[in-house]
């Protein structure tokens, strides 16, 4: 199946700093990318949807100024957590979907810990 | 996108078939049924999807009822590595279709 990568796989940062997470579709063009957040023992929560070259659409309750999403090309999307706080510590997972819209592939996730 | 209801947890003996049910009684005519699974601390893995016909691939079979209000994922010969959280999702295949995750079913395969 198609491959989606994330970098870094884990990151520790200090409170108040910003962290950027990259998501790449390695063998297909991702017209749509999704960002999810998952807290321990909970399900995935959709944060935002982005289409290449367009502004991201955020789910209700997700602060767009805190979670900056850029989908600059058909193979790369980035999520920047700005002014991170300990409560932002979570497992962030990206997902990518190609032009035919049927299958959606997920990255391996990035574990963010804010101290 | 329609909501789904799944049992919280299920056990299955190794080597036996695992049958995971999902209710999606409010599914729309253009919405597909997707199944993913998530092994601890990894991203979800696609398993199978279908619209109204039963589907089979190398991983599993998907049985969708005629009224499309429920479906069953079948792992024909479960192994210990199939222990995971299984998510049933319904969504349309347009640009606007989003995969919204419920709580899923935690399947534990026991030796």
mmCIF file of N, CA and C in Angstrom, chain A:
data_model
loop_
_atom_site.group_PDB
_atom_site.id
_atom_site.type_symbol
_atom_site.label_atom_id
_atom_site.label_comp_id
_atom_site.label_asym_id
_atom_site.label_seq_id
_atom_site.Cartn_x
_atom_site.Cartn_y
_atom_site.Cartn_z
ATOM 1 N N UNK A 1 0.811 -1.202 0.000
ATOM 2 C CA UNK A 1 0.000 0.000 0.000
ATOM 3 C C UNK A 1 0.848 1.257 0.000
ATOM 4 N N UNK A 2 0.193 2.365 -0.178
ATOM 5 C CA UNK A 2 0.892 3.644 -0.216
ATOM 6 C C UNK A 2 1.534 3.949 1.135
ATOM 7 N N UNK A 3 2.589 4.743 1.089
ATOM 8 C CA UNK A 3 3.352 5.030 2.298
ATOM 9 C C UNK A 3 3.271 6.507 2.637
ATOM 10 N N UNK A 4 3.011 6.762 3.902
ATOM 11 C CA UNK A 4 3.021 8.120 4.434
ATOM 12 C C UNK A 4 4.041 8.156 5.568
ATOM 13 N N UNK A 5 4.936 9.123 5.525
ATOM 14 C CA UNK A 5 5.953 9.226 6.577
ATOM 15 C C UNK A 5 5.737 10.487 7.394
ATOM 16 N N UNK A 6 6.220 10.444 8.606
ATOM 17 C CA UNK A 6 6.180 11.610 9.486
ATOM 18 C C UNK A 6 7.554 11.814 10.093
ATOM 19 N N UNK A 7 7.885 13.081 10.290
ATOM 20 C CA UNK A 7 9.144 13.410 10.931
ATOM 21 C C UNK A 7 8.986 14.635 11.809
ATOM 22 N N UNK A 8 9.456 14.594 13.033
ATOM 23 C CA UNK A 8 10.130 13.466 13.677
ATOM 24 C C UNK A 8 9.137 12.429 14.197
ATOM 25 N N UNK A 9 9.629 11.289 14.624
ATOM 26 C CA UNK A 9 8.751 10.279 15.209
ATOM 27 C C UNK A 9 8.437 10.616 16.664
ATOM 28 N N UNK A 10 9.349 11.329 17.312
ATOM 29 C CA UNK A 10 9.067 11.815 18.648
ATOM 30 C C UNK A 10 9.885 13.091 18.885
ATOM 31 N N UNK A 11 9.354 13.953 19.717
ATOM 32 C CA UNK A 11 10.048 15.208 20.017
ATOM 33 C C UNK A 11 9.676 15.656 21.422
ATOM 34 N N UNK A 12 10.683 16.181 22.099
ATOM 35 C CA UNK A 12 10.490 16.777 23.424
ATOM 36 C C UNK A 12 10.864 18.241 23.312
ATOM 37 N N UNK A 13 9.999 19.115 23.756
ATOM 38 C CA UNK A 13 10.319 20.545 23.691
ATOM 39 C C UNK A 13 9.905 21.223 24.982
ATOM 40 N N UNK A 14 10.427 22.405 25.163
ATOM 41 C CA UNK A 14 10.107 23.169 26.368
ATOM 42 C C UNK A 14 8.868 24.020 26.143
ATOM 43 N N UNK A 15 8.167 24.252 27.207
ATOM 44 C CA UNK A 15 6.964 25.065 27.152
ATOM 45 C C UNK A 15 7.277 26.438 26.563
ATOM 46 N N UNK A 16 6.427 26.883 25.642
ATOM 47 C CA UNK A 16 6.610 28.192 25.023
ATOM 48 C C UNK A 16 7.300 28.160 23.679
ATOM 49 N N UNK A 17 7.924 27.048 23.353
ATOM 50 C CA UNK A 17 8.585 26.937 22.056
ATOM 51 C C UNK A 17 7.620 26.374 21.010
ATOM 52 N N UNK A 18 8.040 26.415 19.751
ATOM 53 C CA UNK A 18 7.216 25.905 18.653
ATOM 54 C C UNK A 18 7.850 24.652 18.076
ATOM 55 N N UNK A 19 7.025 23.782 17.605
ATOM 56 C CA UNK A 19 7.484 22.507 17.051
ATOM 57 C C UNK A 19 6.819 22.278 15.697
ATOM 58 N N UNK A 20 7.613 21.873 14.715
ATOM 59 C CA UNK A 20 7.070 21.587 13.387
ATOM 60 C C UNK A 20 7.139 20.093 13.121
ATOM 61 N N UNK A 21 6.036 19.549 12.629
ATOM 62 C CA UNK A 21 5.955 18.135 12.275
ATOM 63 C C UNK A 21 5.688 18.042 10.782
ATOM 64 N N UNK A 22 6.476 17.206 10.089
ATOM 65 C CA UNK A 22 6.302 17.044 8.654
ATOM 66 C C UNK A 22 5.579 15.751 8.328
ATOM 67 N N UNK A 23 4.770 15.809 7.301
ATOM 68 C CA UNK A 23 4.058 14.640 6.804
ATOM 69 C C UNK A 23 4.272 14.557 5.297
ATOM 70 N N UNK A 24 4.752 13.416 4.842
ATOM 71 C CA UNK A 24 5.029 13.253 3.414
ATOM 72 C C UNK A 24 4.345 12.007 2.865
ATOM 73 N N UNK A 25 3.776 12.163 1.676
ATOM 74 C CA UNK A 25 3.297 10.994 0.941
ATOM 75 C C UNK A 25 4.435 10.597 0.011
ATOM 76 N N UNK A 26 4.899 9.369 0.147
ATOM 77 C CA UNK A 26 6.136 8.965 -0.515
ATOM 78 C C UNK A 26 5.940 8.457 -1.935
ATOM 79 N N UNK A 27 4.800 7.880 -2.235
ATOM 80 C CA UNK A 27 4.663 7.284 -3.560
ATOM 81 C C UNK A 27 3.340 7.628 -4.239
ATOM 82 N N UNK A 28 2.704 8.706 -3.790
ATOM 83 C CA UNK A 28 1.498 9.145 -4.468
ATOM 84 C C UNK A 28 1.302 10.627 -4.176
ATOM 85 N N UNK A 29 0.495 11.255 -4.977
ATOM 86 C CA UNK A 29 0.209 12.666 -4.791
ATOM 87 C C UNK A 29 -1.019 12.824 -3.899
ATOM 88 N N UNK A 30 -0.815 13.501 -2.801
ATOM 89 C CA UNK A 30 -1.876 13.651 -1.808
ATOM 90 C C UNK A 30 -2.578 14.991 -2.004
ATOM 91 N N UNK A 31 -3.731 14.940 -2.604
ATOM 92 C CA UNK A 31 -4.477 16.179 -2.802
ATOM 93 C C UNK A 31 -5.082 16.674 -1.497
ATOM 94 N N UNK A 32 -5.343 15.750 -0.592
ATOM 95 C CA UNK A 32 -5.918 16.112 0.700
ATOM 96 C C UNK A 32 -5.119 15.457 1.816
ATOM 97 N N UNK A 33 -4.816 16.237 2.834
ATOM 98 C CA UNK A 33 -4.132 15.695 4.004
ATOM 99 C C UNK A 33 -4.916 16.067 5.256
ATOM 100 N N UNK A 34 -4.847 15.205 6.223
ATOM 101 C CA UNK A 34 -5.576 15.373 7.474
ATOM 102 C C UNK A 34 -4.596 15.294 8.644
ATOM 103 N N UNK A 35 -4.900 16.042 9.674
ATOM 104 C CA UNK A 35 -4.116 15.968 10.904
ATOM 105 C C UNK A 35 -5.027 15.566 12.056
ATOM 106 N N UNK A 36 -4.568 14.562 12.800
ATOM 107 C CA UNK A 36 -5.305 14.047 13.944
ATOM 108 C C UNK A 36 -4.441 14.174 15.199
ATOM 109 N N UNK A 37 -5.122 14.163 16.323
ATOM 110 C CA UNK A 37 -4.441 14.160 17.617
ATOM 111 C C UNK A 37 -5.052 13.022 18.427
ATOM 112 N N UNK A 38 -4.220 12.338 19.194
ATOM 113 C CA UNK A 38 -4.713 11.213 19.975
ATOM 114 C C UNK A 38 -4.090 11.252 21.365
ATOM 115 N N UNK A 39 -4.944 11.381 22.370
ATOM 116 C CA UNK A 39 -4.480 11.315 23.756
ATOM 117 C C UNK A 39 -4.516 9.869 24.225
ATOM 118 N N UNK A 40 -3.757 9.560 25.287
ATOM 119 C CA UNK A 40 -3.679 8.161 25.757
ATOM 120 C C UNK A 40 -5.053 7.553 26.019
ATOM 121 N N UNK A 41 -5.226 6.336 25.552
ATOM 122 C CA UNK A 41 -6.446 5.555 25.747
ATOM 123 C C UNK A 41 -7.682 6.201 25.122
ATOM 124 N N UNK A 42 -7.482 7.105 24.173
ATOM 125 C CA UNK A 42 -8.601 7.724 23.472
ATOM 126 C C UNK A 42 -8.487 7.468 21.973
ATOM 127 N N UNK A 43 -9.550 7.792 21.269
ATOM 128 C CA UNK A 43 -9.555 7.618 19.825
ATOM 129 C C UNK A 43 -8.871 8.805 19.141
ATOM 130 N N UNK A 44 -8.725 8.709 17.849
ATOM 131 C CA UNK A 44 -8.151 9.815 17.080
ATOM 132 C C UNK A 44 -9.181 10.929 16.955
ATOM 133 N N UNK A 45 -8.717 12.156 17.104
ATOM 134 C CA UNK A 45 -9.584 13.305 16.938
ATOM 135 C C UNK A 45 -9.087 14.121 15.754
ATOM 136 N N UNK A 46 -9.960 14.340 14.788
ATOM 137 C CA UNK A 46 -9.585 15.111 13.615
ATOM 138 C C UNK A 46 -9.398 16.570 14.000
ATOM 139 N N UNK A 47 -8.240 17.114 13.635
ATOM 140 C CA UNK A 47 -7.962 18.510 13.933
ATOM 141 C C UNK A 47 -8.281 19.399 12.732
ATOM 142 N N UNK A 48 -7.815 18.988 11.554
ATOM 143 C CA UNK A 48 -7.970 19.855 10.395
ATOM 144 C C UNK A 48 -7.779 19.058 9.117
ATOM 145 N N UNK A 49 -8.305 19.625 8.054
ATOM 146 C CA UNK A 49 -8.184 19.065 6.707
ATOM 147 C C UNK A 49 -7.535 20.106 5.820
ATOM 148 N N UNK A 50 -6.570 19.680 5.028
ATOM 149 C CA UNK A 50 -5.943 20.641 4.126
ATOM 150 C C UNK A 50 -5.874 20.102 2.715
ATOM 151 N N UNK A 51 -6.147 20.967 1.768
ATOM 152 C CA UNK A 51 -6.001 20.651 0.358
ATOM 153 C C UNK A 51 -4.818 21.435 -0.176
ATOM 154 N N UNK A 52 -4.065 20.825 -1.064
ATOM 155 C CA UNK A 52 -2.856 21.425 -1.586
ATOM 156 C C UNK A 52 -3.142 22.808 -2.149
ATOM 157 N N UNK A 53 -2.362 23.778 -1.659
ATOM 158 C CA UNK A 53 -2.490 25.131 -2.156
ATOM 159 C C UNK A 53 -3.609 25.940 -1.542
ATOM 160 N N UNK A 54 -4.367 25.345 -0.638
ATOM 161 C CA UNK A 54 -5.479 26.059 0.003
ATOM 162 C C UNK A 54 -5.267 26.153 1.505
ATOM 163 N N UNK A 55 -6.019 27.036 2.125
ATOM 164 C CA UNK A 55 -5.962 27.126 3.577
ATOM 165 C C UNK A 55 -6.632 25.912 4.197
ATOM 166 N N UNK A 56 -6.128 25.523 5.341
ATOM 167 C CA UNK A 56 -6.695 24.363 6.023
ATOM 168 C C UNK A 56 -8.055 24.693 6.621
ATOM 169 N N UNK A 57 -8.887 23.679 6.710
ATOM 170 C CA UNK A 57 -10.184 23.794 7.373
ATOM 171 C C UNK A 57 -10.080 23.112 8.720
ATOM 172 N N UNK A 58 -10.298 23.875 9.783
ATOM 173 C CA UNK A 58 -10.127 23.358 11.136
ATOM 174 C C UNK A 58 -11.453 22.875 11.711
ATOM 175 N N UNK A 59 -11.378 21.827 12.511
ATOM 176 C CA UNK A 59 -12.559 21.331 13.209
ATOM 177 C C UNK A 59 -12.896 22.270 14.366
ATOM 178 N N UNK A 60 -14.134 22.205 14.763
ATOM 179 C CA UNK A 60 -14.593 23.066 15.842
ATOM 180 C C UNK A 60 -13.774 22.834 17.106
ATOM 181 N N UNK A 61 -13.343 23.920 17.712
ATOM 182 C CA UNK A 61 -12.585 23.816 18.949
ATOM 183 C C UNK A 61 -11.078 23.746 18.764
ATOM 184 N N UNK A 62 -10.613 23.656 17.529
ATOM 185 C CA UNK A 62 -9.171 23.610 17.258
ATOM 186 C C UNK A 62 -8.709 25.011 16.875
ATOM 187 N N UNK A 63 -7.715 25.517 17.607
ATOM 188 C CA UNK A 63 -7.257 26.888 17.370
ATOM 189 C C UNK A 63 -6.339 26.953 16.153
ATOM 190 N N UNK A 64 -6.758 27.649 15.132
ATOM 191 C CA UNK A 64 -5.962 27.697 13.911
ATOM 192 C C UNK A 64 -4.688 28.505 14.077
ATOM 193 N N UNK A 65 -4.674 29.454 15.012
ATOM 194 C CA UNK A 65 -3.456 30.240 15.225
ATOM 195 C C UNK A 65 -2.428 29.477 16.062
ATOM 196 N N UNK A 66 -2.885 28.437 16.724
ATOM 197 C CA UNK A 66 -1.958 27.654 17.534
ATOM 198 C C UNK A 66 -1.414 26.463 16.737
ATOM 199 N N UNK A 67 -2.248 25.898 15.915
ATOM 200 C CA UNK A 67 -1.859 24.748 15.111
ATOM 201 C C UNK A 67 -1.836 25.181 13.639
ATOM 202 N N UNK A 68 -0.647 25.595 13.199
ATOM 203 C CA UNK A 68 -0.499 26.113 11.843
ATOM 204 C C UNK A 68 -0.247 24.962 10.871
ATOM 205 N N UNK A 69 -1.063 24.904 9.837
ATOM 206 C CA UNK A 69 -0.945 23.841 8.858
ATOM 207 C C UNK A 69 -0.631 24.437 7.502
ATOM 208 N N UNK A 70 0.383 23.847 6.866
ATOM 209 C CA UNK A 70 0.778 24.265 5.534
ATOM 210 C C UNK A 70 0.819 23.055 4.633
ATOM 211 N N UNK A 71 0.161 23.140 3.499
ATOM 212 C CA UNK A 71 0.122 22.037 2.541
ATOM 213 C C UNK A 71 0.617 22.599 1.217
ATOM 214 N N UNK A 72 1.931 22.807 1.158
ATOM 215 C CA UNK A 72 2.521 23.560 0.061
ATOM 216 C C UNK A 72 2.688 22.760 -1.225
ATOM 217 N N UNK A 73 2.725 21.441 -1.100
ATOM 218 C CA UNK A 73 2.898 20.637 -2.301
ATOM 219 C C UNK A 73 2.041 19.386 -2.203
ATOM 220 N N UNK A 74 1.996 18.620 -3.268
ATOM 221 C CA UNK A 74 1.167 17.416 -3.287
ATOM 222 C C UNK A 74 1.783 16.257 -2.516
ATOM 223 N N UNK A 75 2.962 16.471 -1.934
ATOM 224 C CA UNK A 75 3.579 15.400 -1.154
ATOM 225 C C UNK A 75 3.983 15.826 0.243
ATOM 226 N N UNK A 76 3.719 17.062 0.609
ATOM 227 C CA UNK A 76 4.190 17.535 1.907
ATOM 228 C C UNK A 76 3.165 18.426 2.594
ATOM 229 N N UNK A 77 2.909 18.117 3.853
ATOM 230 C CA UNK A 77 2.119 18.984 4.720
ATOM 231 C C UNK A 77 2.859 19.117 6.041
ATOM 232 N N UNK A 78 2.777 20.291 6.640
ATOM 233 C CA UNK A 78 3.420 20.482 7.936
ATOM 234 C C UNK A 78 2.422 21.006 8.956
ATOM 235 N N UNK A 79 2.613 20.567 10.185
ATOM 236 C CA UNK A 79 1.830 21.047 11.323
ATOM 237 C C UNK A 79 2.804 21.691 12.294
ATOM 238 N N UNK A 80 2.587 22.952 12.607
ATOM 239 C CA UNK A 80 3.427 23.640 13.583
ATOM 240 C C UNK A 80 2.601 23.928 14.826
ATOM 241 N N UNK A 81 3.055 23.398 15.939
ATOM 242 C CA UNK A 81 2.413 23.687 17.220
ATOM 243 C C UNK A 81 3.137 24.888 17.793
ATOM 244 N N UNK A 82 2.468 26.012 17.848
ATOM 245 C CA UNK A 82 3.103 27.239 18.308
ATOM 246 C C UNK A 82 2.905 27.431 19.809
ATOM 247 N N UNK A 83 3.936 28.006 20.443
ATOM 248 C CA UNK A 83 3.876 28.261 21.884
ATOM 249 C C UNK A 83 3.299 27.048 22.628
ATOM 250 N N UNK A 84 3.999 25.964 22.481
ATOM 251 C CA UNK A 84 3.500 24.699 23.030
ATOM 252 C C UNK A 84 3.420 24.724 24.553
ATOM 253 N N UNK A 85 2.415 24.064 25.081
ATOM 254 C CA UNK A 85 2.233 23.910 26.521
ATOM 255 C C UNK A 85 2.110 22.429 26.849
ATOM 256 N N UNK A 86 2.305 22.061 28.096
ATOM 257 C CA UNK A 86 2.229 20.639 28.457
ATOM 258 C C UNK A 86 0.941 19.963 28.011
ATOM 259 N N UNK A 87 -0.165 20.690 28.003
ATOM 260 C CA UNK A 87 -1.431 20.072 27.590
ATOM 261 C C UNK A 87 -1.478 19.758 26.090
ATOM 262 N N UNK A 88 -0.485 20.267 25.339
ATOM 263 C CA UNK A 88 -0.391 19.933 23.915
ATOM 264 C C UNK A 88 0.337 18.606 23.698
ATOM 265 N N UNK A 89 0.878 18.059 24.759
ATOM 266 C CA UNK A 89 1.545 16.762 24.651
ATOM 267 C C UNK A 89 0.542 15.725 24.173
ATOM 268 N N UNK A 90 0.884 15.061 23.102
ATOM 269 C CA UNK A 90 -0.068 14.130 22.496
ATOM 270 C C UNK A 90 0.629 13.366 21.376
ATOM 271 N N UNK A 91 -0.129 12.467 20.768
ATOM 272 C CA UNK A 91 0.321 11.713 19.600
ATOM 273 C C UNK A 91 -0.350 12.352 18.397
ATOM 274 N N UNK A 92 0.451 12.908 17.486
ATOM 275 C CA UNK A 92 -0.093 13.591 16.321
ATOM 276 C C UNK A 92 0.087 12.687 15.095
ATOM 277 N N UNK A 93 -0.993 12.474 14.386
ATOM 278 C CA UNK A 93 -0.980 11.554 13.248
ATOM 279 C C UNK A 93 -1.488 12.279 12.012
ATOM 280 N N UNK A 94 -0.750 12.164 10.922
ATOM 281 C CA UNK A 94 -1.238 12.742 9.677
ATOM 282 C C UNK A 94 -1.774 11.631 8.781
ATOM 283 N N UNK A 95 -2.568 12.039 7.833
ATOM 284 C CA UNK A 95 -3.151 11.097 6.893
ATOM 285 C C UNK A 95 -3.233 11.762 5.530
ATOM 286 N N UNK A 96 -3.099 10.965 4.481
ATOM 287 C CA UNK A 96 -3.097 11.520 3.140
ATOM 288 C C UNK A 96 -4.017 10.727 2.234
ATOM 289 N N UNK A 97 -4.654 11.447 1.338
ATOM 290 C CA UNK A 97 -5.572 10.812 0.399
ATOM 291 C C UNK A 97 -5.235 11.303 -0.996
ATOM 292 N N UNK A 98 -5.264 10.369 -1.954
ATOM 293 C CA UNK A 98 -4.911 10.718 -3.324
ATOM 294 C C UNK A 98 -6.087 11.261 -4.113
ATOM 295 N N UNK A 99 -5.871 11.371 -5.391
ATOM 296 C CA UNK A 99 -6.854 12.023 -6.251
ATOM 297 C C UNK A 99 -8.143 11.227 -6.403
ATOM 298 N N UNK A 100 -8.076 9.905 -6.233
ATOM 299 C CA UNK A 100 -9.293 9.118 -6.424
ATOM 300 C C UNK A 100 -10.159 9.034 -5.180
ATOM 301 N N UNK A 101 -9.681 9.607 -4.076
ATOM 302 C CA UNK A 101 -10.497 9.776 -2.868
ATOM 303 C C UNK A 101 -10.914 8.503 -2.155
ATOM 304 N N UNK A 102 -10.508 7.324 -2.642
ATOM 305 C CA UNK A 102 -11.045 6.165 -1.948
ATOM 306 C C UNK A 102 -10.216 5.781 -0.732
ATOM 307 N N UNK A 103 -8.935 5.576 -0.869
ATOM 308 C CA UNK A 103 -8.152 5.129 0.269
ATOM 309 C C UNK A 103 -7.448 6.293 0.946
ATOM 310 N N UNK A 104 -7.416 6.216 2.242
ATOM 311 C CA UNK A 104 -6.749 7.226 3.055
ATOM 312 C C UNK A 104 -5.680 6.519 3.860
ATOM 313 N N UNK A 105 -4.449 6.991 3.725
ATOM 314 C CA UNK A 105 -3.326 6.325 4.374
ATOM 315 C C UNK A 105 -2.800 7.180 5.518
ATOM 316 N N UNK A 106 -2.383 6.508 6.569
ATOM 317 C CA UNK A 106 -1.947 7.192 7.782
ATOM 318 C C UNK A 106 -0.449 7.077 7.985
ATOM 319 N N UNK A 107 0.104 8.143 8.543
ATOM 320 C CA UNK A 107 1.496 8.111 8.928
ATOM 321 C C UNK A 107 1.672 7.366 10.239
ATOM 322 N N UNK A 108 2.923 7.151 10.634
ATOM 323 C CA UNK A 108 3.205 6.396 11.859
ATOM 324 C C UNK A 108 2.996 7.195 13.133
ATOM 325 N N UNK A 109 2.791 8.501 13.014
ATOM 326 C CA UNK A 109 2.547 9.319 14.197
ATOM 327 C C UNK A 109 3.801 9.979 14.742
ATOM 328 N N UNK A 110 3.607 11.083 15.442
ATOM 329 C CA UNK A 110 4.682 11.811 16.120
ATOM 330 C C UNK A 110 4.272 12.022 17.564
ATOM 331 N N UNK A 111 5.129 11.553 18.458
ATOM 332 C CA UNK A 111 4.850 11.714 19.890
ATOM 333 C C UNK A 111 5.467 13.020 20.356
ATOM 334 N N UNK A 112 4.636 13.979 20.765
ATOM 335 C CA UNK A 112 5.112 15.270 21.255
ATOM 336 C C UNK A 112 4.976 15.317 22.768
ATOM 337 N N UNK A 113 6.065 15.651 23.421
ATOM 338 C CA UNK A 113 6.056 15.854 24.868
ATOM 339 C C UNK A 113 6.549 17.260 25.145
ATOM 340 N N UNK A 114 5.744 18.040 25.825
ATOM 341 C CA UNK A 114 6.098 19.409 26.170
ATOM 342 C C UNK A 114 6.371 19.469 27.671
ATOM 343 N N UNK A 115 7.578 19.909 28.005
ATOM 344 C CA UNK A 115 7.959 19.931 29.431
ATOM 345 C C UNK A 115 7.876 21.334 30.014
#
